[in-house]
Structure formats: C-alpha cells, structure tokens
Amino acid sequence: MRFSVLATDYDNTLATNGAVSAEAWEALTRLRRSGRELVLVTGRELDDLLAICAHPELFSRIVAENGGLLYRPDTGELRTLAPPPPAGFAEALRARGVLHLGVGKTLIATMHPYERIVLETIREMGLDQHIVFNGDAVMVVAPGVNKASGLMAALDDLGLSARNAVAVGDAQNDHPLLAAAELGVAVANAAPRLSERADFTLEVANGAGVAALVDELVQSDLAARMTNKCPLRLGERAGTNETTEPERTGGEAADLLLEPPAQSMLIVGASSSGKSFFTRAVLEQLTAQGYQCCVIDPEGDHDELQGAISLGDARAAPSPEALESVLAHPSLSVSLNLMALPFADRPGFCAQISASLHALYARTGRPHWIVFEEAQHLFVPDAAGVRMPAAPAGLSTLYVAPRAEALPGTLLGTVDTVVAAGAQAGEALAAFARCRGIEAPTLAAEPAQGTMVLWRPGGGHRHAAVPFVPARARQSHRRHVRKYAQGMLIPERSFWFRGPDGALNLRAHNLTLFVELAQGVDDETWDWHLQRGDYARWFGEVIGDRDLEREAQAALEARRQGADAAATRDRICGAIACRYTVPEMPTMPNLLATPRTPSGEA
C-alpha cells in the first residue's frame, strides 16, 4: 500500500462538539482492519481527551498537547516530547486575571481574548515560548513543538515514514500537520487558509468527511490523488520544442519539474553519456525529501550516496538479512553493490530481492523507489529459472540502461517516463517507441552537448519531447578504487584482449585481471591494442581515471618514438600498480566467457 497511516485532528475534524459519530468510529475500524495505522494528533490535554474519546484503543498512537505528548493506548506508555511550562508562568498569568487557564505537562492553554496578556507576560518574563492559535483557543508551547513534530515522533515510534502518511485537519494549528504528511487534507468546514494550502478539501465536514476519506483510502489507496510532496527537479529547460510539460520559472531559467510523479522511469544512453551522474542527482533529491530508495547497483556506482547505507563490495555480496535490517528504518536508503556476485547469478538475486521489497511495500509503503542500475543485466529474458516479479501499483521504479531494446518488452510496457542522454538521444527515444509499437516523439534537432531529453509517452501530448540541461548532483560521483581493482565489471565495460586476428577472447573485468592478462599475452596482441588507443580509451571512458589515460597515451607516444612493446607494457602495468592496490593472488573467473553483447575492445 502507498498510504499506510492516517493522522487526524480531533476537534471539528473527527469530532463535532467533542463527540465522534458512530459513522466515523465505524470508518476508523475499517481503516485499522485494512492493515493501516491510525494516529490522533490534538491540541487537547491527554486527560481531557481520554475523558470524552470513546475508543482511544483504535489509535496506534495519540499525540496530545499540540505535539508535546506521545501516548500509546495499548500499553498506557506516556512520553513527553517537550519541556514543561516555565516555572512561575501560569501563576503570572493568573495574577493578571487570565481565566480558563489549563496547565498541561508541556502546554499552557487559555482562550481569546487573553492572547495579548499572554504575549506581554512572555515578553516581560523574558521567556522563549511560542503561541499557537486554534480557533478561539490560545496555546503556549516551547519553540519547535507543533503537530508536525508530534506526528514525526509517532511515526518514528511506529517505524513508518511521513511519505506514507495522510493527514486531515480543520484549523490554524493543523498547518504543520498537513505540511509534514505526504498528503494533506482539509475537511469541508476547515479554515479557508488551510483549505487553500491542503492538497485537497473534502466535500463533507467533520467526522463524515473523515469517513469519506477513509473509504477512498481503503478502496483505492487514494490512487486518484497521486502526488509527490516535493516534485523532482530534472534540470533547466533547453531548446524551443513546444510542450505542456509542467515548468516553474525562477529568475530567467525555467525549471523542469516531474509532475505528476513517475511510476516507472527509464534513463537510456551510451556509456559516459551522463546517465549515472543524472541518476545520482535524482537519488539525492529523493533521499533529501525523505523518500526511501533501494538501489540495485551491479557496479557500485552509488556506494557513497548521502542518506544511504551501502551493502556489499567487490569482495562480498550483500545479504537479504542486512537489507531488511536497514530498510526497517524509514529514514535510511540503501545501495546494494553486486560486484562480488557472479554475473550469471545477478538476475536471480535481483528477482529474489525485488520480491522481498514488494512484500515490504505491501506492508509499509516502503521503499518508495527501487532503482535498477545496468538494468539490462538484471532483467535478462533467457535467464534460466528467473522470473522477475512485476512492481506493485504505487511503487516507483527507475531503470538505467544503455539501450531500450536491451530490456524486456514487458518491462518497457510499464514505463511512463523516458530520459534519453547523449548525442543520440533522438534515436534512443525512437528505439524505445519501436519497442513499444508507438509513434516516436519529434525533435527539432539532436540535443546540444550536455543536454538530455524528457519524454512522457503516456501523457496527453504523446509527441512532445523536452530537451533540458540535467540537474547536477551536490555530491561528486566518485570512482572507487576497490571497484576497479578487484570487482567484476559487466562484459561491455570489461576490457577484451582479442588481438589483430581476433584469435583471443580474454576478458579483464577489473584492473587486477587486466595486469595479469597483459603480462601473459604476446607482444603482438599487446601492441595492437596499444596502437589503436584501446588502453587509453578504456582507462578514460570506463575506469574514469584520466591520469591513467594519460599514462597510456604517453606509452603510445613512447612506442612511436622507438620504445619496444615490453617497455610500454611495463609502464602501463606499473602505473596501475602505483595507483591501485593489486592483490598478489587475484582470482580469475569468467576469463574465457563470451559476453552477451560484445563491445569490442574498450
């Protein structure tokens, strides 16, 4: 389920004149039976609430005193979330004639028109307190304490995420509550400003409105209300193609925002076209906004993603148990490095992990995104005994691959958003369209260097494609020494020693094996690749090591000046040894394997 928790205000939202109708209680019972959690968030003092609330046991947690108290009805456990009222403050208010004064564990409450006296007393006593209005009620709490902070404490206690929460309210003090949840809803009788800022307003008031919201939530998981609280910023628009794709303008640049959110997104482009850099920028935004992501990463490109725990490395595959442990924390994302996993085992591992993630999503609505890097090696149609489960409704997926045609048609049929990177973006979109059997979008011209193209084939304007300058990641996309020294690069990113006549078929899937094989191949084979610039190209485009690329170029120049093949071999292998830690006994699996899609020498 996408929405796993409903947070509701009490007075004038769930209740009318302090009482909750039988219809509303029945609706809340249906909500709990659907497997969802229910959180009550109120400005009332807890004892006052419990005296009039007929069924507190329906709530998983109760947040009282406008965010100051957290109560667990099933155990009676009570936890304060804020400091007590300042000493002497209540007495000072009484001395000034303030009536209707309530003193809670973390809150002092009175009524209009005493707010002026309250404010003057705070100023004169030099206190650091915050006044909150709720209709005619005037509440005084510590700074930073509100219904949003209380909701976050309740969700943390339940192991749930605000990105899976729906909140409903009616008054001024409900603004933070609605803003904190993924979907903020106002009842029909809500204050006008709250209705303006809510994601939508119910057609009926009070408890009947909450009951209608529950019915829609249980029946459809609010599918028609699909939204992202913070839409993805893909970058800045470029070019002149007309489109109705949403945009917001800031200054002179037009931001390209992904609204409505993608459910299945594909990023395609050749090696070194910027796919992984753009994917990193997308992931940074998602994790910063509180969305939990799981990245299945065959090459460890996202090992250092902020807000994510990396599992697995070049020597050990990630374990499903460790993955489950990390994802139990809603604030944590995870990157699964598959480099130590044999190439043929990766589709099966991916299918197993995907099934577990889908089951977790059914229970909690998390993770919110699953990202498949090098998806063409995870979704392999002819992988023996592997059946990749389809993603459940509501779960967002992102696939990254060099070409659309490398992916199964069933997967491409689910894609609603395509981003094409590189100089051949137009052809990449046309290839996607051919695979889907739909008409390709039109581009006025191939995009300029450094731009990408967005196309939403399921949208109303099927032929519109939007060129844009992609957003840049805040964290630099770093290449990892261990990954290239000891890991297992996919076949098309490996180096293949073939020789001038194609007599060899030796795969170096990391730098360790490159050195091992380089020292074993004959001089003619070594020199043939050197003269073609294959070493420099592989070091620069795949390994991403420009210093090593320059060493290979210098070795080529030395060869042209008369150095022999052995000397150039020693120079390049020596440079690798200096820059990377090379084990004394490297393992050499799959050296003679033929790749499914050979890439040539580099």
Coordinates of C-alpha atoms in Angstrom, one line a residue:
M1 CA 0.0 0.0 0.0
R2 CA 1.2 3.5 -0.7
F3 CA -0.5 5.2 2.3
S4 CA -0.1 3.2 5.4
V5 CA -1.1 5.7 8.1
L6 CA -3.8 8.3 8.6
A7 CA -3.2 11.1 11.1
T8 CA -6.3 13.0 12.1
D9 CA -7.1 16.1 14.3
Y10 CA -9.8 15.6 16.9
D11 CA -12.0 18.7 17.5
N12 CA -14.0 19.9 14.5
T13 CA -12.3 17.3 12.3
L14 CA -13.0 13.8 13.6
A15 CA -15.4 15.1 16.4
T16 CA -18.2 17.6 16.4
N17 CA -18.7 19.4 19.8
G18 CA -16.3 17.0 21.3
A19 CA -18.2 13.8 20.2
V20 CA -17.4 11.4 17.4
S21 CA -20.2 9.9 15.5
A22 CA -20.9 6.1 15.2
E23 CA -20.3 6.5 11.4
A24 CA -16.8 7.9 12.0
W25 CA -15.9 5.2 14.5
E26 CA -17.0 2.5 12.1
A27 CA -14.8 4.1 9.3
L28 CA -11.8 4.1 11.6
T29 CA -12.4 0.5 12.4
R30 CA -12.4 -0.3 8.7
L31 CA -9.2 1.6 8.4
R32 CA -7.5 -0.5 11.1
R33 CA -8.8 -3.7 9.5
S34 CA -7.1 -2.7 6.2
G35 CA -3.7 -3.1 8.0
R36 CA -3.1 0.7 8.3
E37 CA -2.1 2.6 11.3
L38 CA -4.2 5.5 12.9
V39 CA -2.6 8.4 14.7
L40 CA -4.7 11.0 16.6
V41 CA -3.0 14.5 16.8
T42 CA -4.7 17.0 19.0
G43 CA -4.1 20.2 20.9
R44 CA -6.1 18.9 23.9
E45 CA -4.5 17.8 27.1
L46 CA -4.4 14.0 27.3
D47 CA -6.7 13.5 30.4
D48 CA -9.3 15.8 28.8
L49 CA -9.2 13.9 25.6
L50 CA -9.5 10.4 27.3
A51 CA -12.5 11.6 29.2
I52 CA -14.5 12.2 26.1
C53 CA -12.9 9.9 23.5
A54 CA -15.0 6.7 23.4
H55 CA -12.5 4.4 21.6
P56 CA -8.9 5.5 22.1
E57 CA -7.8 1.9 21.5
L58 CA -8.4 2.3 17.8
F59 CA -5.4 4.7 17.6
S60 CA -1.9 3.3 17.3
R61 CA -0.5 6.5 18.9
I62 CA -2.1 9.7 20.3
V63 CA -0.2 13.0 20.1
A64 CA -1.6 15.4 22.6
E65 CA -0.9 19.0 23.8
N66 CA -0.2 20.1 20.2
G67 CA 2.8 17.9 19.8
G68 CA 4.1 17.9 23.4
L69 CA 3.0 14.4 24.5
L70 CA 3.1 10.9 22.9
Y71 CA 0.7 8.3 24.3
R72 CA 0.4 4.6 23.4
P73 CA -3.2 3.4 24.1
D74 CA -2.4 -0.3 24.1
T75 CA 0.2 -0.1 26.9
G76 CA -0.6 3.2 28.6
E77 CA 3.0 4.4 28.0
L78 CA 3.3 8.2 28.0
R79 CA 6.3 10.1 26.7
T80 CA 6.9 13.9 26.9
L81 CA 8.2 15.4 23.7
A82 CA 8.7 18.9 25.0
P83 CA 9.9 20.7 28.2
P84 CA 7.3 21.6 30.9
P85 CA 5.9 25.1 31.0
P86 CA 8.3 27.7 32.5
A87 CA 8.2 28.0 36.3
G88 CA 6.0 30.8 37.5
F89 CA 4.4 31.4 34.1
A90 CA 1.0 30.1 34.9
E91 CA 1.0 32.0 38.3
A92 CA 1.9 35.2 36.5
L93 CA -1.0 34.7 34.0
R94 CA -3.5 34.1 36.8
A95 CA -2.2 37.2 38.7
R96 CA -3.1 39.2 35.5
G97 CA -6.6 37.9 35.5
V98 CA -6.4 35.3 32.8
L99 CA -9.3 32.9 33.1
H100 CA -9.9 29.5 31.5
L101 CA -6.3 28.6 32.2
G102 CA -5.3 25.0 31.6
V103 CA -1.8 23.7 32.5
G104 CA -0.6 20.5 30.9
K105 CA 2.6 18.6 31.1
T106 CA 4.1 20.7 28.2
L107 CA 1.5 23.3 27.4
I108 CA -0.5 26.1 28.9
A109 CA -3.8 26.9 27.3
T110 CA -6.4 29.7 27.5
M111 CA -8.9 31.4 25.3
H112 CA -9.4 34.6 23.2
P113 CA -9.0 37.5 24.1
Y114 CA -6.3 36.7 26.6
E115 CA -3.6 36.3 23.9
R116 CA -2.4 39.9 24.4
I117 CA -1.8 39.4 28.1
V118 CA -0.1 36.1 27.4
L119 CA 2.3 37.8 24.9
E120 CA 3.1 40.7 27.3
T121 CA 3.8 38.2 30.1
I122 CA 6.2 36.2 27.9
R123 CA 8.0 39.4 26.9
E124 CA 8.2 40.7 30.5
M125 CA 9.4 37.4 31.9
G126 CA 12.0 37.0 29.1
L127 CA 10.7 33.6 28.1
D128 CA 11.3 31.6 25.0
Q129 CA 7.8 30.4 24.2
H130 CA 5.6 30.1 21.1
I131 CA 1.9 31.0 20.9
V132 CA -0.4 28.7 18.8
F133 CA -4.0 29.6 17.8
N134 CA -6.7 27.0 17.3
G135 CA -10.0 28.8 16.7
D136 CA -10.6 30.7 19.9
A137 CA -8.1 28.6 21.8
V138 CA -4.7 30.1 22.7
M139 CA -1.9 27.6 23.4
V140 CA 1.6 28.3 24.6
V141 CA 4.4 25.7 23.9
A142 CA 8.1 25.5 23.6
P143 CA 9.6 26.7 20.2
G144 CA 9.7 23.9 17.6
V145 CA 6.9 21.9 19.2
N146 CA 3.9 21.5 17.0
K147 CA 1.6 18.9 15.5
A148 CA 4.2 18.1 12.8
S149 CA 6.9 17.3 15.4
G150 CA 4.5 15.2 17.3
L151 CA 3.5 13.3 14.2
M152 CA 7.1 12.6 13.3
A153 CA 7.7 11.2 16.8
A154 CA 4.7 9.0 16.5
L155 CA 5.7 7.7 13.0
D156 CA 9.3 7.1 14.3
D157 CA 7.8 5.1 17.1
L158 CA 5.8 3.0 14.6
G159 CA 8.6 2.6 12.1
L160 CA 6.7 4.5 9.5
S161 CA 7.5 7.3 7.1
A162 CA 5.8 10.7 6.7
R163 CA 5.9 10.0 2.9
N164 CA 3.3 7.3 3.5
A165 CA 1.1 9.4 5.7
V166 CA -2.2 11.2 5.0
A167 CA -3.2 14.0 7.5
V168 CA -6.5 15.6 7.9
G169 CA -7.4 18.7 9.9
D170 CA -9.5 21.9 10.1
A171 CA -7.8 24.8 11.9
Q172 CA -4.7 27.0 12.1
N173 CA -2.6 24.7 14.2
D174 CA -3.1 21.9 11.6
H175 CA -0.9 23.7 9.0
P176 CA 2.3 22.0 10.2
L177 CA 0.5 18.6 10.4
L178 CA -0.8 18.7 6.8
A179 CA 2.6 20.0 5.5
A180 CA 4.5 17.2 7.1
A181 CA 2.4 14.4 5.6
E182 CA 2.7 13.2 2.0
L183 CA -0.9 14.2 1.5
G184 CA -2.6 17.0 3.5
V185 CA -6.4 17.0 3.5
A186 CA -8.9 19.6 4.9
V187 CA -12.4 18.8 5.9
A188 CA -15.2 20.9 4.3
N189 CA -15.6 23.0 7.5
A190 CA -11.8 23.9 7.6
A191 CA -10.5 27.4 7.9
P192 CA -10.2 29.0 4.4
R193 CA -6.4 29.3 4.5
L194 CA -6.0 25.7 5.5
S195 CA -8.2 24.6 2.6
E196 CA -6.1 26.7 0.2
R197 CA -2.9 25.0 1.3
A198 CA -4.2 21.5 1.6
D199 CA -3.6 19.0 -1.3
F200 CA -7.4 18.7 -1.5
T201 CA -10.5 19.5 0.5
L202 CA -13.3 17.0 1.3
E203 CA -16.8 17.7 0.2
V204 CA -18.3 17.0 3.7
A205 CA -17.5 18.3 7.1
N206 CA -16.2 16.8 10.4
G207 CA -16.4 13.1 11.1
A208 CA -18.5 12.4 7.9
G209 CA -15.6 13.9 5.9
V210 CA -13.1 11.8 7.7
A211 CA -15.3 8.7 7.0
A212 CA -15.4 9.6 3.3
L213 CA -11.6 9.9 3.3
V214 CA -11.2 6.5 4.9
D215 CA -13.4 4.9 2.4
E216 CA -11.4 6.3 -0.5
L217 CA -8.2 5.3 1.2
V218 CA -9.2 1.7 1.8
Q219 CA -10.8 1.2 -1.6
S220 CA -8.2 2.8 -3.9
D221 CA -5.2 3.8 -1.7
L222 CA -6.0 7.3 -2.9
A223 CA -4.7 6.4 -6.4
A224 CA -6.6 9.4 -8.0
R225 CA -4.8 11.7 -5.6
M226 CA -1.3 10.7 -6.7
T227 CA 1.2 13.4 -5.9
N228 CA 4.7 13.9 -4.7
K229 CA 5.1 16.5 -1.9
C230 CA 8.3 17.7 -3.5
P231 CA 8.4 17.1 -7.2
L232 CA 11.7 16.1 -8.8
R233 CA 13.6 18.9 -10.4
L234 CA 15.2 17.3 -13.5
G235 CA 17.1 20.4 -14.6
E236 CA 16.6 23.5 -16.7
R237 CA 14.7 23.5 -19.9
A238 CA 16.6 23.9 -23.1
G239 CA 15.7 24.4 -26.8
T240 CA 12.4 25.6 -28.2
N241 CA 10.2 22.5 -28.5
E242 CA 6.6 23.3 -27.6
T243 CA 5.3 21.2 -24.8
T244 CA 2.8 21.2 -22.0
E245 CA 5.2 19.5 -19.6
P246 CA 5.0 21.3 -16.2
E247 CA 7.6 24.0 -15.6
R248 CA 8.2 26.6 -12.9
T249 CA 10.2 29.7 -13.5
G250 CA 12.8 31.1 -11.2
G251 CA 14.8 34.0 -12.4
E252 CA 15.5 33.6 -16.1
A253 CA 15.8 29.8 -16.1
A254 CA 12.8 27.6 -16.4
D255 CA 13.0 24.6 -14.0
L256 CA 11.7 21.3 -15.5
L257 CA 9.8 19.5 -12.7
L258 CA 8.5 16.0 -12.9
E259 CA 4.8 16.4 -12.1
P260 CA 2.8 14.2 -11.7
P261 CA 5.5 11.8 -10.4
A262 CA 6.8 9.0 -12.5
Q263 CA 5.7 5.5 -11.5
S264 CA 8.2 3.8 -13.9
M265 CA 11.1 5.8 -15.3
L266 CA 13.8 4.8 -17.8
I267 CA 17.1 6.5 -18.3
V268 CA 18.9 5.4 -21.5
G269 CA 22.2 6.5 -23.1
A270 CA 25.5 5.1 -24.1
S271 CA 28.4 4.7 -21.7
S272 CA 29.8 8.1 -20.5
S273 CA 26.6 9.9 -21.6
G274 CA 25.9 11.1 -18.0
K275 CA 23.3 8.5 -17.0
S276 CA 24.8 7.7 -13.7
F277 CA 25.6 11.4 -12.8
F278 CA 21.9 12.2 -13.5
T279 CA 20.7 9.2 -11.6
R280 CA 22.8 10.4 -8.6
A281 CA 21.2 13.8 -8.8
V282 CA 17.7 12.2 -8.8
L283 CA 18.6 10.0 -5.9
E284 CA 20.0 12.9 -3.9
Q285 CA 16.7 14.8 -4.3
L286 CA 14.6 11.8 -3.3
T287 CA 16.6 10.9 -0.2
A288 CA 16.7 14.6 0.9
Q289 CA 12.9 14.8 0.6
G290 CA 12.5 11.7 2.9
Y291 CA 11.8 9.1 0.2
Q292 CA 13.3 5.7 0.9
C293 CA 15.3 4.3 -2.0
C294 CA 16.8 0.9 -2.7
V295 CA 19.4 1.0 -5.5
I296 CA 20.4 -2.3 -7.0
D297 CA 23.8 -1.4 -8.3
P298 CA 25.9 -4.0 -10.3
E299 CA 29.0 -1.8 -10.3
G300 CA 28.9 0.0 -7.0
D301 CA 28.4 3.5 -8.6
H302 CA 26.3 4.7 -5.7
D303 CA 28.3 3.4 -2.7
E304 CA 28.7 6.8 -1.2
L305 CA 25.1 8.1 -1.7
Q306 CA 24.3 10.5 1.1
G307 CA 21.5 9.2 3.3
A308 CA 22.1 5.6 2.2
I309 CA 23.8 2.6 3.6
S310 CA 26.0 0.7 1.2
L311 CA 25.8 -3.1 1.4
G312 CA 28.2 -5.4 -0.4
D313 CA 31.5 -4.6 -2.1
A314 CA 34.0 -6.1 -4.6
R315 CA 34.7 -9.0 -2.2
A316 CA 31.3 -9.8 -0.6
A317 CA 27.8 -9.8 -1.9
P318 CA 25.0 -8.0 0.1
S319 CA 22.8 -10.2 2.2
P320 CA 19.0 -10.1 2.2
E321 CA 19.1 -10.0 6.0
A322 CA 21.2 -6.9 6.1
L323 CA 18.9 -5.3 3.5
E324 CA 15.9 -6.0 5.7
S325 CA 17.6 -4.6 8.7
V326 CA 18.5 -1.3 7.0
L327 CA 15.1 -0.7 5.4
A328 CA 13.4 -1.2 8.8
H329 CA 14.5 2.4 9.4
P330 CA 12.3 4.7 7.3
S331 CA 14.9 7.4 7.2
L332 CA 17.5 5.2 5.6
S333 CA 18.0 4.3 2.0
V334 CA 20.3 1.5 0.8
S335 CA 22.6 0.8 -2.1
L336 CA 23.3 -2.9 -3.0
N337 CA 26.7 -3.4 -4.6
L338 CA 26.6 -6.6 -6.6
M339 CA 30.3 -6.6 -7.8
A340 CA 31.2 -9.7 -5.9
L341 CA 28.2 -11.6 -7.3
P342 CA 28.9 -13.8 -10.3
F343 CA 27.5 -12.3 -13.4
A344 CA 25.1 -15.2 -14.1
D345 CA 23.7 -15.0 -10.6
R346 CA 22.7 -11.4 -10.7
P347 CA 19.2 -11.7 -12.4
G348 CA 18.2 -14.4 -9.8
F349 CA 19.4 -12.3 -6.9
C350 CA 17.6 -9.3 -8.3
A351 CA 14.4 -11.2 -8.6
Q352 CA 14.7 -12.5 -5.1
I353 CA 15.4 -9.0 -3.7
S354 CA 12.6 -7.5 -5.7
A355 CA 10.1 -10.0 -4.3
S356 CA 11.2 -9.1 -0.8
L357 CA 11.0 -5.4 -1.5
H358 CA 7.5 -5.8 -2.9
A359 CA 6.3 -7.6 0.2
L360 CA 7.8 -4.8 2.4
Y361 CA 6.0 -2.2 0.2
A362 CA 2.7 -4.1 0.7
R363 CA 3.1 -3.8 4.4
T364 CA 4.6 -0.3 4.9
G365 CA 4.5 1.6 1.6
R366 CA 8.3 1.5 1.5
P367 CA 10.8 1.6 -0.2
H368 CA 9.3 4.4 -2.2
W369 CA 11.7 3.9 -5.1
I370 CA 13.6 0.9 -6.5
V371 CA 16.5 1.9 -8.8
F372 CA 18.0 -0.7 -11.2
E373 CA 21.4 0.4 -12.5
E374 CA 22.6 -1.5 -15.6
A375 CA 19.1 -2.9 -15.8
Q376 CA 19.9 -4.9 -19.0
H377 CA 22.0 -7.3 -16.8
L378 CA 19.3 -7.7 -14.2
F379 CA 16.3 -8.2 -16.4
V380 CA 17.5 -11.0 -18.7
P381 CA 14.7 -12.7 -20.7
D382 CA 16.6 -16.0 -21.1
A383 CA 18.0 -16.3 -17.6
A384 CA 17.3 -19.9 -16.5
G385 CA 14.6 -20.2 -13.9
V386 CA 14.4 -16.5 -13.2
R387 CA 11.0 -14.8 -13.1
M388 CA 11.2 -11.1 -12.3
P389 CA 8.1 -10.0 -10.3
A390 CA 6.1 -7.0 -11.5
A391 CA 6.2 -3.9 -9.4
P392 CA 3.0 -3.4 -7.3
A393 CA 0.9 -0.3 -8.0
G394 CA 2.2 2.8 -6.4
L395 CA 5.8 1.7 -6.1
S396 CA 8.1 3.9 -8.2
T397 CA 10.8 2.3 -10.2
L398 CA 13.8 3.7 -12.1
Y399 CA 15.7 1.7 -14.7
V400 CA 19.1 2.7 -16.1
A401 CA 20.3 1.0 -19.3
P402 CA 22.3 1.9 -22.4
R403 CA 19.5 1.0 -24.9
A404 CA 15.8 0.4 -24.6
E405 CA 15.9 -2.7 -26.8
A406 CA 18.2 -4.4 -24.3
L407 CA 15.3 -4.6 -21.9
P408 CA 12.2 -7.0 -22.0
G409 CA 9.1 -5.7 -23.7
T410 CA 7.0 -6.4 -20.6
L411 CA 9.2 -4.0 -18.6
L412 CA 9.2 -1.3 -21.3
G413 CA 5.4 -1.5 -21.4
T414 CA 5.2 -0.2 -17.8
V415 CA 7.4 2.9 -18.4
D416 CA 5.6 6.2 -18.3
T417 CA 8.7 8.5 -18.3
V418 CA 11.8 8.3 -20.5
V419 CA 15.0 10.3 -20.2
A420 CA 17.5 10.0 -23.1
A421 CA 21.1 11.0 -22.6
G422 CA 23.9 11.7 -25.0
A423 CA 24.3 12.9 -28.6
Q424 CA 22.0 10.2 -30.0
A425 CA 19.0 11.0 -27.6
G426 CA 16.6 11.2 -30.5
E427 CA 17.5 7.8 -31.8
A428 CA 17.3 6.4 -28.3
L429 CA 13.7 7.6 -27.9
A430 CA 12.9 6.3 -31.4
A431 CA 14.2 2.9 -30.4
F432 CA 12.0 2.9 -27.3
A433 CA 9.0 3.8 -29.4
R434 CA 9.7 1.0 -31.8
C435 CA 9.9 -1.5 -28.9
R436 CA 6.6 -0.2 -27.6
G437 CA 4.9 -0.1 -31.0
I438 CA 4.0 3.6 -30.6
E439 CA 4.9 6.7 -32.6
A440 CA 8.2 8.3 -31.7
P441 CA 8.4 11.9 -30.4
T442 CA 9.6 14.7 -32.7
L443 CA 12.7 16.7 -32.0
A444 CA 13.6 19.9 -33.9
A445 CA 17.2 18.8 -33.8
E446 CA 19.5 16.5 -31.9
P447 CA 20.1 17.9 -28.4
A448 CA 23.2 20.0 -27.7
Q449 CA 26.2 18.7 -25.9
G450 CA 25.4 18.2 -22.2
T451 CA 21.6 18.1 -22.6
M452 CA 19.1 15.3 -22.1
V453 CA 15.6 14.8 -23.4
L454 CA 12.5 14.0 -21.4
W455 CA 9.5 12.2 -23.0
R456 CA 6.3 11.0 -21.3
P457 CA 4.7 8.7 -23.8
G458 CA 1.7 8.1 -21.6
G459 CA 0.9 11.8 -21.4
G460 CA -1.7 13.7 -23.3
H461 CA 0.9 15.2 -25.7
R462 CA 2.4 12.0 -27.0
H463 CA 4.7 13.6 -29.5
A464 CA 6.3 16.2 -27.2
A465 CA 9.9 15.7 -26.1
V466 CA 11.6 18.2 -23.8
P467 CA 15.3 19.0 -24.1
F468 CA 16.8 20.0 -20.7
V469 CA 20.2 20.6 -19.0
P470 CA 20.2 18.0 -16.3
A471 CA 20.4 18.9 -12.6
R472 CA 23.8 18.3 -11.1
A473 CA 24.4 16.2 -8.1
R474 CA 25.6 18.0 -5.0
Q475 CA 27.9 15.1 -4.1
S476 CA 30.5 14.3 -6.7
H477 CA 30.1 11.0 -8.4
R478 CA 33.3 9.3 -7.4
R479 CA 35.0 6.3 -9.0
H480 CA 36.0 3.7 -6.5
V481 CA 39.5 2.2 -6.3
R482 CA 38.4 -1.2 -5.0
K483 CA 35.7 -1.5 -7.5
Y484 CA 38.0 -1.2 -10.5
A485 CA 40.9 -3.1 -8.8
Q486 CA 39.0 -6.2 -7.7
G487 CA 35.3 -6.0 -8.7
M488 CA 33.6 -7.6 -11.6
L489 CA 32.6 -5.1 -14.3
I490 CA 29.9 -6.1 -16.7
P491 CA 31.0 -7.6 -20.0
E492 CA 30.5 -4.4 -22.2
R493 CA 32.5 -2.4 -19.7
S494 CA 35.3 -5.0 -19.4
F495 CA 38.5 -4.9 -21.4
W496 CA 38.8 -7.7 -24.0
F497 CA 42.2 -8.8 -25.3
R498 CA 41.4 -10.1 -28.8
G499 CA 44.5 -9.4 -30.9
P500 CA 44.8 -8.4 -34.6
D501 CA 43.2 -11.6 -35.9
G502 CA 40.6 -12.0 -33.2
A503 CA 42.3 -15.2 -32.1
L504 CA 41.9 -14.3 -28.4
N505 CA 38.9 -13.7 -26.3
L506 CA 40.3 -12.8 -22.9
R507 CA 38.1 -10.7 -20.6
A508 CA 39.6 -8.4 -18.0
H509 CA 36.7 -7.4 -15.8
N510 CA 38.9 -5.4 -13.4
L511 CA 42.3 -3.8 -13.3
T512 CA 43.8 -6.7 -11.4
L513 CA 42.9 -9.1 -14.2
F514 CA 44.0 -6.5 -16.8
V515 CA 47.5 -6.6 -15.4
E516 CA 47.5 -10.4 -15.1
L517 CA 46.4 -10.8 -18.7
A518 CA 48.6 -8.0 -20.0
Q519 CA 51.7 -9.8 -18.7
G520 CA 50.6 -13.1 -20.3
V521 CA 49.5 -12.0 -23.8
D522 CA 52.0 -11.9 -26.7
D523 CA 53.7 -8.7 -27.7
E524 CA 51.8 -8.5 -31.0
T525 CA 48.4 -8.6 -29.2
W526 CA 49.6 -6.1 -26.6
D527 CA 51.0 -3.7 -29.3
W528 CA 47.9 -4.0 -31.5
H529 CA 45.6 -2.7 -28.7
L530 CA 48.2 0.0 -27.7
Q531 CA 48.4 1.3 -31.3
R532 CA 44.6 1.5 -31.6
G533 CA 44.4 3.6 -28.3
D534 CA 42.2 0.9 -26.7
Y535 CA 44.0 1.1 -23.3
A536 CA 43.7 4.9 -23.0
R537 CA 40.1 4.8 -24.1
W538 CA 39.2 2.1 -21.5
F539 CA 41.0 3.9 -18.7
G540 CA 39.3 7.2 -19.5
E541 CA 35.8 6.2 -20.5
V542 CA 35.2 3.2 -18.3
I543 CA 37.5 3.4 -15.4
G544 CA 37.2 7.2 -15.3
D545 CA 40.9 7.6 -14.4
R546 CA 42.3 10.5 -16.5
D547 CA 45.8 10.2 -15.1
L548 CA 45.9 6.5 -16.1
E549 CA 44.5 7.5 -19.5
R550 CA 47.4 10.0 -19.9
E551 CA 49.9 7.3 -18.9
A552 CA 48.6 5.1 -21.7
Q553 CA 48.8 7.9 -24.2
A554 CA 52.4 8.6 -23.1
A555 CA 53.2 4.9 -23.5
L556 CA 51.8 5.0 -27.1
E557 CA 53.9 8.1 -27.9
A558 CA 57.0 6.3 -26.5
R559 CA 56.2 3.3 -28.7
R560 CA 56.1 5.6 -31.7
Q561 CA 59.4 7.1 -30.7
G562 CA 61.0 3.7 -30.7
A563 CA 60.3 2.0 -27.3
D564 CA 59.5 -1.7 -27.6
A565 CA 56.2 -3.3 -26.7
A566 CA 57.6 -4.8 -23.4
A567 CA 58.6 -1.3 -22.2
T568 CA 55.2 0.1 -22.8
R569 CA 53.6 -2.9 -21.1
D570 CA 55.8 -2.3 -18.0
R571 CA 55.0 1.4 -18.0
I572 CA 51.2 0.9 -18.0
C573 CA 51.1 -2.0 -15.6
G574 CA 53.5 -0.1 -13.3
A575 CA 51.2 2.9 -13.3
I576 CA 48.2 0.7 -12.4
A577 CA 50.2 -0.9 -9.5
C578 CA 51.1 2.6 -8.2
R579 CA 47.5 3.9 -8.3
Y580 CA 45.6 0.8 -7.2
T581 CA 46.1 -1.9 -4.6
V582 CA 46.5 -5.1 -6.6
P583 CA 46.3 -8.4 -4.7
E584 CA 49.1 -10.9 -5.1
M585 CA 46.8 -13.7 -6.0
P586 CA 43.9 -12.3 -8.0
T587 CA 41.0 -14.6 -8.8
M588 CA 40.3 -15.0 -12.5
P589 CA 36.7 -16.3 -13.1
N590 CA 35.0 -16.0 -16.4
L591 CA 38.1 -15.1 -18.4
L592 CA 37.0 -17.0 -21.5
A593 CA 33.3 -16.2 -21.3
T594 CA 31.8 -14.5 -24.3
P595 CA 29.6 -11.5 -23.5
R596 CA 26.0 -11.5 -24.5
T597 CA 26.5 -8.2 -26.3
P598 CA 30.3 -7.9 -27.1
S599 CA 31.5 -4.3 -27.0
G600 CA 34.8 -4.8 -28.9
E601 CA 38.0 -3.9 -27.2
A602 CA 37.0 -1.0 -24.9

